[in-house]
Amino acid sequence: MSSQISSTPPAPVSVTDPRIWAVLVVAVGTQTAGSFVSQGIYILVPFWREAFGVSLASASLAVTVMNAIQIVTMFTLGRAIDIHGERRIVGIAMLGMAIAMACAAAFANSLPALLVCIAFLGGTYAAVQPGGTRAIMRWFPPAKRGIATGFRQAAVPLGTMIAAALLPFMAVRYGWHAAAWLCAGVSGAGAALFWGLYREGSDVAAKTERPLPLAKLVRIVGQNHSFWPVLRLGIAMSAFQFTLTAHVIGFMADGLGLGLFVASSMFAATQLAGIPGRILLPWISDRFRSGLRGQSFGRVSIIAAGAAAILAVLPVSTPSAVILFVLVILGIFGIGWFPLYLLEIAESAPKGSIASTIAFASTICLGVMAIGPYIFGLLVDHFGYGAAWSALIVPVVVTALPLAISSSRLPISQTGS
């Protein structure tokens, strides 16, 4: 089997071919497992704060370290996927995540020790997103990539929802070490699923040019006039979503007086709403707004920012039903945005550098994801939630408006330039 896989099959794969849906099932299952573990780090922040007796900003360093190490490894792993194929690299990466969480559960009895384990976790998780997206781009025809990407990306809030439902219960009942052991088991299962069932079959394997060097890659993708505006909004929305994931439970528990259990349950509902959001939004965009995916991305982001602004100003006495309604809107749009963004980035990639392009864009997004929760925590500690929410919402609105009002019609069926 060739170690280099083309971005699309040499002959079109029929949408009735059961192999492509088997690929999607495996990709969804693997992404669900990866999301359970990686997003579980965000969810466990309040419990580490209590267990180690540190400030919110210090506990949030777990998120910062995880994302910071991804920045270091993401592009290298993306190139490795383009060269060696997604099955090998993603399978090894998921196994590495399991080892990292097992070490955390067994040996991390202080915050510094925990951060070492989380750093290894971040370094391996960096392969999951570019590998899974490359699998979709290779197997699915352009007309079906929106719905396929939507289903796969729905696995992220699905995994987060399951983690939000299980990990706080495990941490309160049995201690956070038990929650970490659960994460290790889930990641190991994900590794077995992808390595055991996913195939880069010889009928879709073909030689391609090697991945482009970083400088040349940036120059080529930058020739697409929509690439940088989409990337800028992707950066703002990445900070928005992942900072929200790290802090919304604490905000609802303290700022809205709900308590950790109720806040965790309502946060799980937010993730549940994100699942149909990630499927329906790209389908609606491709079905009814063909060629205007970037504009759809901008408008979806503005709605998400508006929902967050409403949540931020709700008084303590707000009925739970109202809070839940706002969270559902926030889940649909504040989580559902990602497939629109990801496809815009992936379809601007040169052939043979799909994973590398996704990794490049993700590396930049990870920069703000790494510091976002920490800065939010600092603002809360020193100035309160009002300043923190403002710092999170304003960049989204500023970067979304140019795309939201754009009327240029762009091609969506291109795989690479």
Coordinates of C-alpha atoms in Angstrom, one line a residue:
M1 CA 0.0 0.0 0.0
S2 CA 1.3 3.4 -1.0
S3 CA 2.3 5.6 1.9
Q4 CA 1.2 8.7 0.1
I5 CA -2.6 9.1 -0.5
S6 CA -4.2 11.4 -3.0
S7 CA -6.7 14.0 -1.8
T8 CA -9.5 12.4 -3.8
P9 CA -9.9 8.9 -5.3
P10 CA -8.6 8.5 -8.9
A11 CA -12.2 7.5 -9.9
P12 CA -15.3 9.0 -8.3
V13 CA -16.7 7.0 -5.5
S14 CA -20.5 6.6 -5.7
V15 CA -22.5 8.0 -2.8
T16 CA -24.3 4.7 -2.7
D17 CA -21.0 2.9 -2.1
P18 CA -21.2 1.5 1.5
R19 CA -17.5 2.1 2.0
I20 CA -17.8 5.8 2.2
W21 CA -20.4 5.6 5.0
A22 CA -18.3 3.0 6.8
V23 CA -15.4 5.6 6.6
L24 CA -17.8 8.2 8.1
V25 CA -18.9 6.0 10.9
V26 CA -15.2 5.3 11.9
A27 CA -14.3 9.0 11.6
V28 CA -17.2 10.0 13.8
G29 CA -16.4 7.4 16.4
T30 CA -12.8 8.3 16.5
Q31 CA -13.5 12.0 16.7
T32 CA -16.1 11.4 19.5
A33 CA -13.4 9.6 21.6
G34 CA -10.8 12.3 20.9
S35 CA -13.3 15.0 21.8
F36 CA -14.3 13.3 25.0
V37 CA -10.7 13.3 26.2
S38 CA -9.5 16.7 24.9
Q39 CA -12.7 18.6 25.9
G40 CA -12.7 16.7 29.2
I41 CA -9.6 18.8 30.1
Y42 CA -11.7 21.9 29.9
I43 CA -14.5 20.4 31.9
L44 CA -12.2 19.2 34.7
V45 CA -10.6 22.7 35.2
P46 CA -13.0 23.5 38.2
F47 CA -12.2 20.2 39.9
W48 CA -8.4 20.7 39.5
R49 CA -8.8 24.2 40.9
E50 CA -10.4 22.7 44.0
A51 CA -8.1 19.6 44.3
F52 CA -4.9 21.6 44.1
G53 CA -6.1 24.7 45.9
V54 CA -5.1 27.1 43.1
S55 CA -6.7 30.1 41.4
L56 CA -8.9 29.7 38.4
A57 CA -6.2 31.2 36.1
S58 CA -3.7 28.6 37.4
A59 CA -6.1 25.7 37.0
S60 CA -6.8 26.9 33.4
L61 CA -3.1 26.4 32.6
A62 CA -4.0 22.8 31.9
V63 CA -6.0 24.0 28.9
T64 CA -3.2 26.5 27.9
V65 CA -0.5 23.8 28.1
M66 CA -2.6 21.3 26.0
N67 CA -3.2 23.8 23.3
A68 CA 0.3 25.3 23.4
I69 CA 1.9 21.9 22.8
Q70 CA -0.5 21.3 19.9
I71 CA 0.9 24.5 18.3
V72 CA 4.4 22.9 18.4
T73 CA 3.3 19.6 16.9
M74 CA 0.3 20.3 14.7
F75 CA 2.0 21.2 11.4
T76 CA 4.6 18.4 11.7
L77 CA 1.8 15.9 12.3
G78 CA -0.2 17.3 9.4
R79 CA 2.8 16.8 7.1
A80 CA 3.3 13.3 8.5
I81 CA -0.4 12.5 7.7
D82 CA 0.0 13.8 4.1
I83 CA 3.1 11.6 3.7
H84 CA 2.3 8.4 5.6
G85 CA -1.5 8.4 5.6
E86 CA -4.1 9.1 8.3
R87 CA -4.6 5.6 9.6
R88 CA -1.1 5.1 10.9
I89 CA -0.6 8.6 12.4
V90 CA -4.0 9.0 13.9
G91 CA -4.0 5.5 15.4
I92 CA -0.6 6.1 17.1
A93 CA -1.8 9.6 18.3
M94 CA -4.9 8.2 20.0
L95 CA -2.9 5.6 21.7
G96 CA -0.5 8.4 22.9
M97 CA -3.5 10.3 24.4
A98 CA -4.5 7.2 26.3
I99 CA -1.0 6.9 27.8
A100 CA -1.0 10.5 28.8
M101 CA -4.3 10.3 30.7
A102 CA -3.2 7.0 32.3
C103 CA -0.1 8.7 33.6
A104 CA -2.1 11.7 34.9
A105 CA -4.5 9.3 36.7
A106 CA -1.6 7.3 38.2
F107 CA 1.1 9.8 39.0
A108 CA -0.2 13.4 38.9
N109 CA -0.7 14.5 42.5
S110 CA 0.3 18.1 41.9
L111 CA -0.5 20.7 39.3
P112 CA 3.0 20.7 37.8
A113 CA 2.9 16.9 37.4
L114 CA -0.6 17.1 35.8
L115 CA 0.7 19.8 33.4
V116 CA 3.4 17.4 32.1
C117 CA 0.8 14.7 31.3
I118 CA -1.5 17.3 29.7
A119 CA 1.4 18.5 27.5
F120 CA 1.9 15.0 26.1
L121 CA -1.8 14.7 25.6
G122 CA -1.9 17.9 23.6
G123 CA 1.1 16.9 21.4
T124 CA -0.7 13.7 20.3
Y125 CA -4.2 15.0 20.0
A126 CA -2.9 17.4 17.3
A127 CA -3.2 14.7 14.7
V128 CA -6.9 13.9 15.1
Q129 CA -8.4 16.9 13.3
P130 CA -6.3 17.0 10.1
G131 CA -6.3 13.3 9.8
G132 CA -10.1 12.9 10.1
T133 CA -10.7 15.8 7.7
R134 CA -8.3 14.4 5.2
A135 CA -10.2 11.1 5.3
I136 CA -13.5 13.0 4.4
M137 CA -11.9 15.0 1.7
R138 CA -10.4 11.9 0.1
W139 CA -13.4 9.6 0.2
F140 CA -16.4 12.0 -0.3
P141 CA -17.3 13.8 -3.5
P142 CA -17.7 17.6 -3.2
A143 CA -21.5 17.6 -3.2
K144 CA -21.5 15.4 0.0
R145 CA -18.5 16.9 1.9
G146 CA -20.7 19.4 3.7
I147 CA -23.0 16.8 5.3
A148 CA -20.1 14.4 5.9
T149 CA -18.0 17.0 7.5
G150 CA -21.0 18.1 9.5
F151 CA -21.6 14.6 10.9
R152 CA -17.9 14.2 11.7
Q153 CA -17.7 17.6 13.4
A154 CA -20.9 16.8 15.3
A155 CA -18.8 14.2 17.1
V156 CA -17.0 17.0 18.8
P157 CA -20.0 18.3 20.8
L158 CA -21.2 14.8 21.1
G159 CA -18.0 13.8 22.8
T160 CA -18.0 17.0 24.9
M161 CA -21.6 16.4 25.9
I162 CA -20.8 12.8 27.1
A163 CA -17.8 14.1 28.9
A164 CA -19.8 16.9 30.6
A165 CA -22.4 14.3 31.7
L166 CA -19.9 11.7 33.0
L167 CA -16.7 13.4 34.1
P168 CA -18.1 15.8 36.8
F169 CA -20.1 12.8 38.2
M170 CA -16.9 10.7 38.3
A171 CA -14.8 13.5 39.7
V172 CA -17.3 14.2 42.5
R173 CA -18.1 10.6 43.4
Y174 CA -14.8 8.9 42.9
G175 CA -12.2 11.8 42.5
W176 CA -10.7 13.4 39.5
H177 CA -8.2 10.5 39.1
A178 CA -11.1 8.2 38.2
A179 CA -12.3 10.7 35.6
A180 CA -8.8 10.6 34.1
W181 CA -8.8 6.8 34.0
L182 CA -12.1 7.0 32.1
C183 CA -10.5 9.4 29.6
A184 CA -7.6 6.9 29.1
G185 CA -10.0 4.1 28.4
V186 CA -12.0 6.1 25.9
S187 CA -8.9 7.2 24.0
G188 CA -7.6 3.6 23.9
A189 CA -10.9 2.5 22.4
G190 CA -10.7 5.3 19.8
A191 CA -7.2 4.2 18.8
A192 CA -8.4 0.6 18.4
L193 CA -11.4 1.7 16.3
F194 CA -9.4 3.8 13.8
W195 CA -6.5 1.5 13.5
G196 CA -8.6 -1.6 13.3
L197 CA -11.4 -0.5 11.0
Y198 CA -10.3 2.4 8.9
R199 CA -8.6 1.5 5.6
E200 CA -6.7 3.5 3.0
G201 CA -7.6 1.0 0.3
S202 CA -5.5 0.4 -2.8
D203 CA -8.4 1.5 -5.0
V204 CA -8.1 5.0 -3.6
A205 CA -4.4 5.1 -3.1
A206 CA -2.4 7.1 -5.6
K207 CA 0.9 8.9 -5.7
T208 CA 0.8 12.7 -5.3
E209 CA 3.3 15.4 -4.9
R210 CA 4.9 15.7 -1.5
P211 CA 3.4 18.2 1.0
L212 CA 4.5 21.8 0.3
P213 CA 7.0 23.5 2.6
L214 CA 5.3 26.0 4.9
A215 CA 6.4 29.2 3.2
K216 CA 5.2 28.0 -0.2
L217 CA 2.0 26.6 1.2
V218 CA 1.2 30.0 2.8
R219 CA 1.9 31.8 -0.4
I220 CA -0.4 29.5 -2.5
V221 CA -3.4 29.4 -0.1
G222 CA -3.0 33.2 0.4
Q223 CA -3.8 33.7 -3.3
N224 CA -7.4 32.7 -2.5
H225 CA -8.9 36.1 -1.5
S226 CA -11.3 34.5 1.0
F227 CA -8.7 32.5 2.9
W228 CA -7.4 35.2 5.3
P229 CA -10.8 36.7 6.2
V230 CA -12.1 33.2 6.9
L231 CA -9.0 32.3 8.9
R232 CA -9.3 35.5 11.0
L233 CA -12.9 34.8 12.0
G234 CA -11.9 31.2 12.6
I235 CA -9.3 32.4 15.1
A236 CA -11.8 34.6 16.9
M237 CA -14.4 31.8 17.0
S238 CA -11.9 29.3 18.2
A239 CA -11.1 31.5 21.2
F240 CA -14.8 32.1 21.7
Q241 CA -15.9 28.5 21.7
F242 CA -13.0 26.9 23.7
T243 CA -12.9 29.7 26.3
L244 CA -16.6 29.3 26.7
T245 CA -16.1 25.5 27.1
A246 CA -13.6 26.1 29.9
H247 CA -15.5 28.7 31.8
V248 CA -19.2 28.6 31.2
I249 CA -19.8 25.9 33.8
G250 CA -18.0 28.1 36.4
F251 CA -19.9 31.2 35.3
M252 CA -23.3 29.5 35.5
A253 CA -22.4 27.9 38.9
D254 CA -21.1 31.1 40.5
G255 CA -22.4 34.1 38.4
L256 CA -25.9 32.7 37.9
G257 CA -26.1 30.7 41.2
L258 CA -26.9 27.3 39.6
G259 CA -24.3 25.1 41.4
L260 CA -21.8 22.8 39.6
F261 CA -24.2 19.9 39.0
V262 CA -27.0 21.9 37.5
A263 CA -24.5 24.0 35.5
S264 CA -22.8 20.9 34.2
S265 CA -26.1 19.4 33.1
M266 CA -27.1 22.6 31.3
F267 CA -23.7 22.8 29.6
A268 CA -24.3 19.2 28.4
A269 CA -27.5 20.5 26.8
T270 CA -25.5 23.2 25.0
Q271 CA -23.3 20.5 23.5
L272 CA -26.4 18.5 22.6
A273 CA -27.7 21.5 20.6
G274 CA -24.4 21.8 18.8
I275 CA -24.7 18.3 17.3
P276 CA -27.6 19.1 15.0
G277 CA -26.1 22.6 14.5
R278 CA -22.9 21.1 13.0
I279 CA -25.0 18.9 10.7
L280 CA -27.7 21.3 9.6
L281 CA -25.8 24.5 9.2
P282 CA -23.3 23.2 6.5
W283 CA -26.2 21.4 4.8
I284 CA -28.4 24.5 4.7
S285 CA -25.4 26.6 3.5
D286 CA -24.5 24.1 0.7
R287 CA -28.2 23.4 -0.2
F288 CA -29.6 26.9 -0.3
R289 CA -26.6 29.2 -0.3
S290 CA -24.3 27.5 -2.7
G291 CA -21.0 29.4 -3.1
L292 CA -21.7 31.7 -0.1
R293 CA -20.4 29.5 2.7
G294 CA -18.1 32.3 3.9
Q295 CA -21.0 34.6 4.3
S296 CA -23.0 31.9 6.1
F297 CA -20.0 31.5 8.4
G298 CA -20.0 35.2 9.2
R299 CA -23.7 35.4 10.0
V300 CA -23.6 32.2 12.1
S301 CA -20.8 33.7 14.2
I302 CA -22.7 37.0 14.8
I303 CA -25.7 35.0 16.1
A304 CA -23.4 33.1 18.4
A305 CA -21.8 36.3 19.7
G306 CA -25.3 37.7 20.4
A307 CA -26.4 34.7 22.3
A308 CA -23.2 34.9 24.5
A309 CA -23.9 38.6 25.1
I310 CA -27.4 37.7 26.4
L311 CA -26.1 35.0 28.6
A312 CA -23.5 37.4 30.1
V313 CA -26.1 39.9 31.2
L314 CA -28.7 37.5 32.6
P315 CA -29.5 38.2 36.3
V316 CA -29.1 35.6 39.0
S317 CA -32.9 35.3 39.3
T318 CA -33.3 34.3 35.7
P319 CA -35.5 31.2 35.3
S320 CA -33.7 28.0 34.3
A321 CA -35.9 27.7 31.2
V322 CA -34.6 31.0 29.9
I323 CA -31.0 30.2 30.5
L324 CA -31.5 26.8 28.8
F325 CA -33.0 28.5 25.7
V326 CA -30.1 30.9 25.4
L327 CA -27.7 28.0 25.8
V328 CA -29.4 26.0 23.0
I329 CA -29.1 29.0 20.6
L330 CA -25.5 29.3 21.7
G331 CA -24.9 25.6 21.1
I332 CA -26.5 25.6 17.6
F333 CA -24.5 28.6 16.4
G334 CA -21.5 28.8 18.7
I335 CA -20.6 25.1 18.1
G336 CA -22.3 24.6 14.7
W337 CA -20.0 27.1 12.9
F338 CA -16.9 24.9 12.6
P339 CA -17.8 22.7 9.6
L340 CA -18.4 25.9 7.5
Y341 CA -15.0 27.2 8.5
L342 CA -13.2 23.8 8.1
L343 CA -14.5 23.2 4.6
E344 CA -13.5 26.7 3.5
I345 CA -9.9 26.0 4.7
A346 CA -9.7 22.4 3.4
E347 CA -11.0 23.3 -0.1
S348 CA -8.4 26.0 -0.5
A349 CA -5.6 23.5 0.1
P350 CA -3.2 22.4 -2.7
K351 CA -3.6 18.8 -3.7
G352 CA -1.2 16.7 -1.6
S353 CA -1.2 19.2 1.3
I354 CA -4.7 19.0 2.7
A355 CA -3.7 17.9 6.2
S356 CA -0.8 20.4 6.1
T357 CA -3.1 23.3 5.3
I358 CA -5.6 22.3 8.0
A359 CA -2.7 21.9 10.4
F360 CA -1.4 25.4 9.5
A361 CA -4.7 27.1 10.0
S362 CA -5.3 25.1 13.2
T363 CA -1.9 26.0 14.6
I364 CA -2.8 29.7 14.4
C365 CA -6.2 29.1 16.0
L366 CA -4.6 27.1 18.7
G367 CA -2.5 30.1 19.7
V368 CA -5.6 32.0 20.9
M369 CA -7.2 28.8 22.2
A370 CA -4.2 28.3 24.4
I371 CA -4.2 31.8 26.0
G372 CA -7.9 32.5 25.8
P373 CA -9.0 30.6 28.9
Y374 CA -6.1 31.9 30.9
I375 CA -6.8 35.5 29.9
F376 CA -10.5 35.1 30.6
G377 CA -9.7 33.7 34.0
L378 CA -7.3 36.6 34.7
L379 CA -10.0 39.1 33.7
V380 CA -12.6 37.3 35.9
D381 CA -10.2 37.3 38.9
H382 CA -9.3 41.0 38.6
F383 CA -12.2 42.7 36.9
G384 CA -15.2 40.4 37.0
Y385 CA -17.2 38.5 34.3
G386 CA -18.3 41.7 32.5
A387 CA -14.9 42.6 31.2
A388 CA -14.1 38.9 30.4
W389 CA -17.2 38.5 28.3
S390 CA -16.6 41.7 26.4
A391 CA -13.0 40.6 25.5
L392 CA -14.4 37.4 24.2
I393 CA -17.4 38.7 22.2
V394 CA -16.1 41.8 20.5
P395 CA -13.4 40.2 18.3
V396 CA -16.0 37.8 16.9
V397 CA -18.3 40.6 15.9
V398 CA -15.4 42.7 14.4
T399 CA -14.1 39.8 12.2
A400 CA -17.5 38.4 11.3
L401 CA -19.1 41.5 9.9
P402 CA -16.9 41.7 6.7
L403 CA -17.8 38.2 5.8
A404 CA -21.5 38.5 6.9
I405 CA -22.1 41.4 4.5
S406 CA -20.0 40.0 1.7
S407 CA -22.0 39.0 -1.4
S408 CA -19.2 37.5 -3.5
R409 CA -20.1 34.0 -4.7
L410 CA -17.2 31.6 -4.3
P411 CA -16.7 28.1 -5.7
I412 CA -17.2 25.3 -3.2
S413 CA -16.4 22.3 -5.3
Q414 CA -12.7 22.8 -5.5
T415 CA -10.6 20.3 -3.7
G416 CA -7.2 21.9 -4.2
S417 CA -5.6 24.7 -6.1

